[in-house]
Amino acid sequence: MYISLKEAHNIMGMAILFLLLFAIIAILIVFLRKKPFGKFSKVVSLIGLIIIHLQINIGIALYFLSPLGKSNFSGESMKHTISRFYIIEHPIGMILAAVLITIGYRRSKNTTRTNANRHLQILLFYGISLAIITYLIPWFLWN
Ligand code: HEM
């Protein structure tokens, strides 16, 4: 169970980087072409929303199953960079990234905004979120 969740979390992490980047580039093109916020924009931004929510749920389950998660929480482990990364920085930062995506998605659904403004909400919130996620991926695993 732990190993499969860890594998899924790893694969989904890479998929998120790719899909968010794709969503941002696609929305940027639609925005620059001054197209309406139509079905395409909705689907692309919804994919980003769904995948990050799935990943957060897997992450929370992993937090309770992994030896690097909750069970590693102690005053002593806070002094170690990698332990602190998995116990505090990675989970909190990633949850913040998901909150930002959710806010951006919700704001883009507001039909009282102009088409350009709806696209801008996605670009801004998904963009900041992608930067946070990229920063908090445990890249050191592959060094
Ligand atoms: C967008 C959100 C997230 C992304 C992209 C992400 C990505 C990753 C990646 C790539 C790994 C390395 C997996 C491996 O060693 O094979 C990892 C590990 C881990 N993540 Fe996340 N994560 C996210 C959210 C979360 C959240 C919200 C939590 C907890 C609440 C969490 C808890 C963990 C834990 C405990 C590990 C260590 C697993 C282990 O090696 O035993 N993650 N994460």
Coordinates of N, CA and C and ligand atoms in Angstrom, one line a residue:
M1 N 0.8 -1.2 0.0 CA 0.0 0.0 0.0 C 0.9 1.3 0.0
Y2 N 1.9 1.3 0.9 CA 2.7 2.5 1.0 C 3.5 2.7 -0.2
I3 N 4.1 1.5 -0.8 CA 4.9 1.6 -2.0 C 4.1 2.1 -3.2
S4 N 2.9 1.5 -3.3 CA 2.1 1.9 -4.5 C 1.7 3.4 -4.4
L5 N 1.3 3.8 -3.2 CA 1.0 5.2 -3.0 C 2.1 6.1 -3.3
K6 N 3.3 5.7 -2.9 CA 4.5 6.5 -3.1 C 4.8 6.6 -4.6
E7 N 4.6 5.5 -5.3 CA 4.9 5.5 -6.7 C 3.9 6.4 -7.4
A8 N 2.6 6.2 -7.0 CA 1.5 7.0 -7.6 C 1.8 8.5 -7.4
H9 N 2.2 8.8 -6.2 CA 2.5 10.2 -5.8 C 3.7 10.8 -6.6
N10 N 4.6 10.0 -6.9 CA 5.8 10.4 -7.7 C 5.4 10.6 -9.1
I11 N 4.6 9.7 -9.7 CA 4.2 9.8 -11.1 C 3.3 11.0 -11.3
M12 N 2.3 11.1 -10.4 CA 1.4 12.2 -10.5 C 2.1 13.6 -10.3
G13 N 3.2 13.6 -9.5 CA 4.0 14.8 -9.3 C 4.5 15.3 -10.6
M14 N 5.1 14.4 -11.4 CA 5.7 14.7 -12.7 C 4.6 15.1 -13.7
A15 N 3.4 14.4 -13.6 CA 2.3 14.7 -14.5 C 1.8 16.1 -14.2
I16 N 1.8 16.5 -12.9 CA 1.3 17.8 -12.6 C 2.1 18.9 -13.2
L17 N 3.4 18.7 -13.1 CA 4.3 19.7 -13.7 C 4.0 19.9 -15.1
F18 N 3.9 18.8 -15.8 CA 3.6 18.8 -17.3 C 2.3 19.4 -17.6
L19 N 1.2 19.0 -16.9 CA -0.1 19.4 -17.2 C -0.3 20.9 -16.8
L20 N 0.3 21.3 -15.7 CA 0.1 22.8 -15.4 C 0.8 23.6 -16.4
L21 N 2.0 23.2 -16.8 CA 2.7 24.0 -17.8 C 1.9 24.0 -19.1
F22 N 1.4 22.9 -19.5 CA 0.6 22.8 -20.7 C -0.7 23.7 -20.5
A23 N -1.3 23.7 -19.4 CA -2.5 24.5 -19.2 C -2.2 26.0 -19.3
I24 N -1.1 26.4 -18.7 CA -0.7 27.8 -18.7 C -0.3 28.2 -20.1
I25 N 0.4 27.4 -20.8 CA 0.8 27.8 -22.2 C -0.5 27.9 -23.1
A26 N -1.4 26.9 -22.9 CA -2.6 26.8 -23.7 C -3.5 28.1 -23.4
I27 N -3.6 28.4 -22.2 CA -4.5 29.5 -21.8 C -3.8 30.8 -22.2
L28 N -2.5 30.9 -22.2 CA -1.8 32.1 -22.6 C -2.0 32.3 -24.1
I29 N -2.0 31.2 -24.9 CA -2.3 31.4 -26.4 C -3.7 31.9 -26.6
V30 N -4.7 31.3 -25.9 CA -6.1 31.7 -26.1 C -6.2 33.2 -25.6
F31 N -5.5 33.5 -24.5 CA -5.6 34.9 -24.0 C -5.0 35.9 -25.0
L32 N -3.8 35.6 -25.6 CA -3.2 36.5 -26.6 C -4.0 36.6 -27.9
R33 N -4.7 35.5 -28.2 CA -5.5 35.6 -29.4 C -6.9 36.3 -29.1
K34 N -7.1 36.7 -27.9 CA -8.3 37.4 -27.5 C -9.6 36.6 -27.7
K35 N -9.5 35.3 -27.5 CA -10.6 34.4 -27.7 C -11.5 34.4 -26.5
P36 N -12.8 34.0 -26.6 CA -13.6 33.9 -25.4 C -13.2 32.8 -24.5
F37 N -13.6 32.9 -23.2 CA -13.3 31.9 -22.2 C -14.4 30.8 -22.4
G38 N -14.1 29.9 -23.4 CA -15.0 28.9 -23.8 C -14.7 27.5 -23.2
K39 N -15.3 26.5 -23.9 CA -15.2 25.1 -23.4 C -13.7 24.7 -23.2
F40 N -12.9 25.1 -24.2 CA -11.5 24.6 -24.1 C -10.8 25.2 -22.9
S41 N -11.0 26.5 -22.6 CA -10.4 27.1 -21.4 C -10.9 26.4 -20.1
K42 N -12.2 26.1 -20.1 CA -12.8 25.5 -18.9 C -12.2 24.1 -18.7
V43 N -12.1 23.3 -19.8 CA -11.6 21.9 -19.6 C -10.1 21.9 -19.2
V44 N -9.3 22.8 -19.8 CA -7.9 22.8 -19.5 C -7.7 23.2 -18.1
S45 N -8.4 24.2 -17.6 CA -8.2 24.6 -16.2 C -8.8 23.6 -15.2
L46 N -9.9 22.9 -15.6 CA -10.5 21.9 -14.8 C -9.5 20.7 -14.6
I47 N -8.8 20.3 -15.6 CA -7.8 19.2 -15.5 C -6.8 19.5 -14.5
G48 N -6.3 20.8 -14.5 CA -5.3 21.2 -13.5 C -5.9 21.1 -12.1
L49 N -7.1 21.5 -12.0 CA -7.8 21.5 -10.6 C -7.9 20.1 -10.1
I50 N -8.4 19.2 -11.0 CA -8.7 17.8 -10.6 C -7.4 17.1 -10.2
I51 N -6.4 17.3 -11.0 CA -5.1 16.5 -10.8 C -4.4 17.0 -9.5
I52 N -4.5 18.3 -9.2 CA -3.8 18.7 -8.0 C -4.6 18.3 -6.8
H53 N -5.9 18.2 -6.8 CA -6.7 17.8 -5.7 C -6.4 16.3 -5.4
L54 N -6.3 15.5 -6.5 CA -6.0 14.1 -6.4 C -4.7 13.9 -5.7
Q55 N -3.7 14.7 -6.1 CA -2.4 14.5 -5.6 C -2.3 14.9 -4.1
I56 N -3.0 15.9 -3.7 CA -3.1 16.4 -2.3 C -3.6 15.2 -1.5
N57 N -4.7 14.6 -2.0 CA -5.3 13.5 -1.2 C -4.3 12.3 -1.1
I58 N -3.6 12.0 -2.2 CA -2.6 10.9 -2.1 C -1.5 11.3 -1.1
G59 N -1.1 12.6 -1.2 CA -0.1 13.1 -0.3 C -0.5 13.0 1.2
I60 N -1.7 13.3 1.5 CA -2.2 13.3 2.9 C -2.1 11.8 3.4
A61 N -2.6 10.9 2.5 CA -2.5 9.5 2.9 C -1.1 9.1 3.1
L62 N -0.2 9.5 2.2 CA 1.2 9.1 2.3 C 1.8 9.7 3.6
Y63 N 1.3 10.9 4.0 CA 1.9 11.5 5.2 C 1.7 10.7 6.4
F64 N 0.6 9.9 6.4 CA 0.3 9.0 7.6 C 1.0 7.6 7.4
L65 N 1.3 7.3 6.2 CA 1.9 5.9 6.0 C 3.4 5.9 5.9
S66 N 4.0 7.0 5.4 CA 5.4 7.1 5.1 C 6.2 7.2 6.4
P67 N 7.4 6.6 6.5 CA 8.3 6.8 7.6 C 8.9 8.2 7.6
L68 N 8.7 8.9 6.5 CA 9.2 10.3 6.4 C 8.1 11.3 6.8
G69 N 6.9 10.8 7.0 CA 5.7 11.7 7.3 C 5.5 12.0 8.8
K70 N 4.3 11.8 9.2 CA 3.9 12.2 10.6 C 4.7 11.4 11.7
S71 N 4.9 10.1 11.4 CA 5.6 9.3 12.4 C 7.1 9.8 12.6
N72 N 7.6 10.6 11.7 CA 8.9 11.1 11.9 C 9.0 12.4 12.7
F73 N 7.8 12.9 13.1 CA 7.7 14.2 13.7 C 8.3 14.2 15.1
S74 N 9.3 15.0 15.3 CA 9.9 15.2 16.7 C 10.7 16.4 16.7
G75 N 11.0 16.9 17.8 CA 11.9 18.1 18.0 C 13.2 17.9 17.3
E76 N 13.7 16.6 17.4 CA 15.0 16.3 16.8 C 15.0 16.3 15.3
S77 N 13.9 15.8 14.7 CA 13.8 15.7 13.3 C 13.7 17.1 12.6
M78 N 13.2 18.1 13.4 CA 13.1 19.4 12.9 C 14.4 20.1 12.6
K79 N 15.5 19.5 13.2 CA 16.8 20.0 13.0 C 17.4 19.5 11.7
H80 N 16.8 18.5 11.1 CA 17.4 17.9 9.9 C 16.6 18.4 8.7
T81 N 17.4 18.9 7.7 CA 16.8 19.6 6.6 C 15.8 18.7 5.8
I82 N 16.2 17.5 5.5 CA 15.3 16.6 4.7 C 14.1 16.2 5.5
S83 N 14.2 15.8 6.8 CA 13.1 15.5 7.6 C 12.1 16.6 7.7
R84 N 12.6 17.8 8.0 CA 11.7 19.0 8.1 C 11.0 19.3 6.8
F85 N 11.8 19.0 5.7 CA 11.2 19.2 4.3 C 9.9 18.4 4.2
Y86 N 10.0 17.1 4.5 CA 8.8 16.2 4.3 C 7.7 16.4 5.3
I87 N 8.1 16.8 6.6 CA 7.1 16.9 7.6 C 6.4 18.3 7.5
I88 N 7.1 19.3 7.2 CA 6.5 20.7 7.2 C 6.4 21.4 5.8
E89 N 7.6 21.6 5.2 CA 7.7 22.5 4.1 C 6.9 21.9 2.8
H90 N 7.2 20.7 2.5 CA 6.6 20.1 1.3 C 5.1 20.0 1.5
P91 N 4.5 19.4 2.5 CA 3.0 19.4 2.6 C 2.4 20.8 2.7
I92 N 2.9 21.7 3.5 CA 2.2 23.0 3.6 C 2.3 23.8 2.3
G93 N 3.5 23.8 1.7 CA 3.6 24.5 0.5 C 2.8 23.9 -0.6
M94 N 2.7 22.6 -0.7 CA 1.8 22.0 -1.8 C 0.4 22.3 -1.5
I95 N -0.1 22.2 -0.3 CA -1.5 22.5 0.0 C -1.8 24.0 -0.4
L96 N -0.8 24.9 -0.1 CA -1.0 26.3 -0.5 C -1.1 26.4 -2.0
A97 N -0.3 25.6 -2.7 CA -0.4 25.6 -4.2 C -1.7 25.2 -4.7
A98 N -2.3 24.2 -4.0 CA -3.6 23.7 -4.4 C -4.7 24.7 -4.1
V99 N -4.5 25.4 -2.9 CA -5.5 26.5 -2.6 C -5.5 27.6 -3.7
L100 N -4.3 27.9 -4.1 CA -4.2 29.0 -5.1 C -4.8 28.5 -6.4
I101 N -4.6 27.3 -6.8 CA -5.3 26.8 -8.0 C -6.8 26.8 -7.9
T102 N -7.3 26.4 -6.7 CA -8.7 26.4 -6.5 C -9.3 27.9 -6.6
I103 N -8.5 28.8 -6.0 CA -9.0 30.2 -6.0 C -9.0 30.7 -7.5
G104 N -7.9 30.4 -8.2 CA -7.8 30.8 -9.6 C -9.0 30.3 -10.5
Y105 N -9.2 29.0 -10.2 CA -10.3 28.3 -11.0 C -11.7 28.9 -10.7
R106 N -11.9 29.2 -9.4 CA -13.2 29.8 -9.0 C -13.3 31.2 -9.6
R107 N -12.3 31.9 -9.5 CA -12.3 33.3 -10.0 C -12.6 33.3 -11.5
S108 N -12.0 32.3 -12.2 CA -12.1 32.3 -13.7 C -13.6 31.9 -14.1
K109 N -14.3 31.3 -13.1 CA -15.7 30.9 -13.4 C -16.7 32.1 -13.3
N110 N -16.2 33.2 -12.8 CA -17.1 34.4 -12.6 C -17.4 35.0 -13.9
T111 N -18.6 34.9 -14.4 CA -19.0 35.3 -15.7 C -19.2 36.9 -15.8
T112 N -19.1 37.5 -14.6 CA -19.2 39.0 -14.7 C -17.9 39.6 -15.1
R113 N -16.8 38.8 -15.1 CA -15.5 39.3 -15.5 C -15.4 39.2 -17.1
T114 N -14.5 40.0 -17.6 CA -14.3 39.9 -19.1 C -13.6 38.6 -19.4
N115 N -13.6 38.2 -20.7 CA -12.9 37.0 -21.1 C -11.4 37.1 -20.8
A116 N -10.8 38.2 -21.1 CA -9.4 38.4 -20.8 C -9.1 38.3 -19.3
N117 N -9.9 38.9 -18.5 CA -9.7 38.8 -17.1 C -9.9 37.4 -16.5
R118 N -10.8 36.6 -17.1 CA -11.0 35.2 -16.7 C -9.7 34.4 -17.0
H119 N -9.2 34.7 -18.2 CA -7.9 34.0 -18.5 C -6.8 34.4 -17.6
L120 N -6.8 35.7 -17.3 CA -5.7 36.2 -16.4 C -5.7 35.6 -15.1
Q121 N -6.9 35.3 -14.5 CA -7.0 34.6 -13.2 C -6.3 33.3 -13.2
I122 N -6.5 32.5 -14.3 CA -5.8 31.2 -14.5 C -4.3 31.4 -14.6
L123 N -3.9 32.4 -15.4 CA -2.5 32.6 -15.7 C -1.8 32.9 -14.4
L124 N -2.4 33.9 -13.6 CA -1.8 34.3 -12.4 C -1.7 33.2 -11.3
F125 N -2.9 32.7 -11.0 CA -2.9 31.7 -9.9 C -2.2 30.4 -10.2
Y126 N -2.5 29.9 -11.4 CA -1.8 28.6 -11.8 C -0.3 28.8 -11.9
G127 N 0.1 30.0 -12.4 CA 1.5 30.4 -12.6 C 2.2 30.4 -11.2
I128 N 1.6 31.1 -10.2 CA 2.3 31.1 -8.9 C 2.3 29.7 -8.3
S129 N 1.2 29.0 -8.5 CA 1.2 27.6 -8.0 C 2.2 26.7 -8.6
L130 N 2.4 26.8 -9.9 CA 3.4 26.0 -10.6 C 4.8 26.3 -10.1
A131 N 5.1 27.6 -9.8 CA 6.4 28.0 -9.3 C 6.6 27.4 -7.9
I132 N 5.6 27.4 -7.0 CA 5.7 26.8 -5.7 C 5.9 25.3 -5.8
I133 N 5.1 24.6 -6.7 CA 5.3 23.2 -6.8 C 6.7 22.8 -7.3
T134 N 7.1 23.5 -8.3 CA 8.5 23.2 -8.9 C 9.5 23.4 -7.8
Y135 N 9.4 24.4 -7.0 CA 10.3 24.6 -5.9 C 10.3 23.5 -4.9
L136 N 9.1 23.0 -4.6 CA 9.0 22.0 -3.5 C 9.0 20.5 -3.9
I137 N 9.2 20.2 -5.1 CA 9.4 18.8 -5.5 C 10.8 18.4 -5.0
P138 N 10.8 17.2 -4.4 CA 12.1 16.7 -3.8 C 13.2 16.4 -4.9
W139 N 13.7 17.4 -5.6 CA 14.6 17.1 -6.7 C 15.8 16.4 -6.2
F140 N 16.2 16.6 -5.0 CA 17.4 16.0 -4.4 C 17.4 14.4 -4.6
L141 N 16.2 13.9 -4.7 CA 16.1 12.4 -4.9 C 16.8 11.9 -6.1
W142 N 16.9 12.8 -7.1 CA 17.4 12.3 -8.4 C 18.8 12.9 -8.7
N143 N 19.4 13.5 -7.6 CA 20.8 14.0 -7.8 C 21.8 12.9 -7.7
Ligands
HEM1 C1 1.1 19.2 -5.9 C2 1.3 18.5 -4.7 C3 2.4 17.6 -4.5 C4 3.4 17.1 -5.4 C5 3.7 17.5 -6.9 C6 4.2 16.2 -4.6 C7 5.3 15.5 -5.2 C8 6.1 14.6 -4.5 C9 7.2 13.8 -5.0 C10 7.7 13.9 -6.5 C11 7.7 13.0 -4.0 C12 8.8 12.0 -4.1 C13 8.2 10.6 -4.2 C14 9.2 9.5 -4.2 O1 10.0 9.4 -3.3 O2 9.1 8.6 -5.1 C15 6.9 13.3 -2.8 C16 7.1 12.7 -1.6 C17 6.3 12.9 -0.5 N1 5.2 13.7 -0.4 FE1 4.5 14.9 -1.9 N2 3.7 16.1 -3.4 C18 2.6 16.9 -3.2 C19 1.8 17.1 -2.1 C20 2.0 16.5 -0.9 C21 1.2 16.7 0.3 C22 0.0 17.6 0.3 C23 1.7 15.9 1.2 C24 1.3 15.6 2.7 C25 0.2 16.2 3.2 C26 2.8 15.2 0.7 C27 3.6 14.2 1.4 C28 4.7 13.6 0.9 C29 5.5 12.7 1.7 C30 5.3 12.2 3.1 C31 6.5 12.2 0.8 C32 7.6 11.2 1.1 C33 7.2 9.8 0.7 C34 8.3 8.8 1.0 O3 9.4 8.8 0.4 O4 8.1 7.9 1.9 N3 3.0 15.5 -0.6 N4 6.0 14.3 -3.1

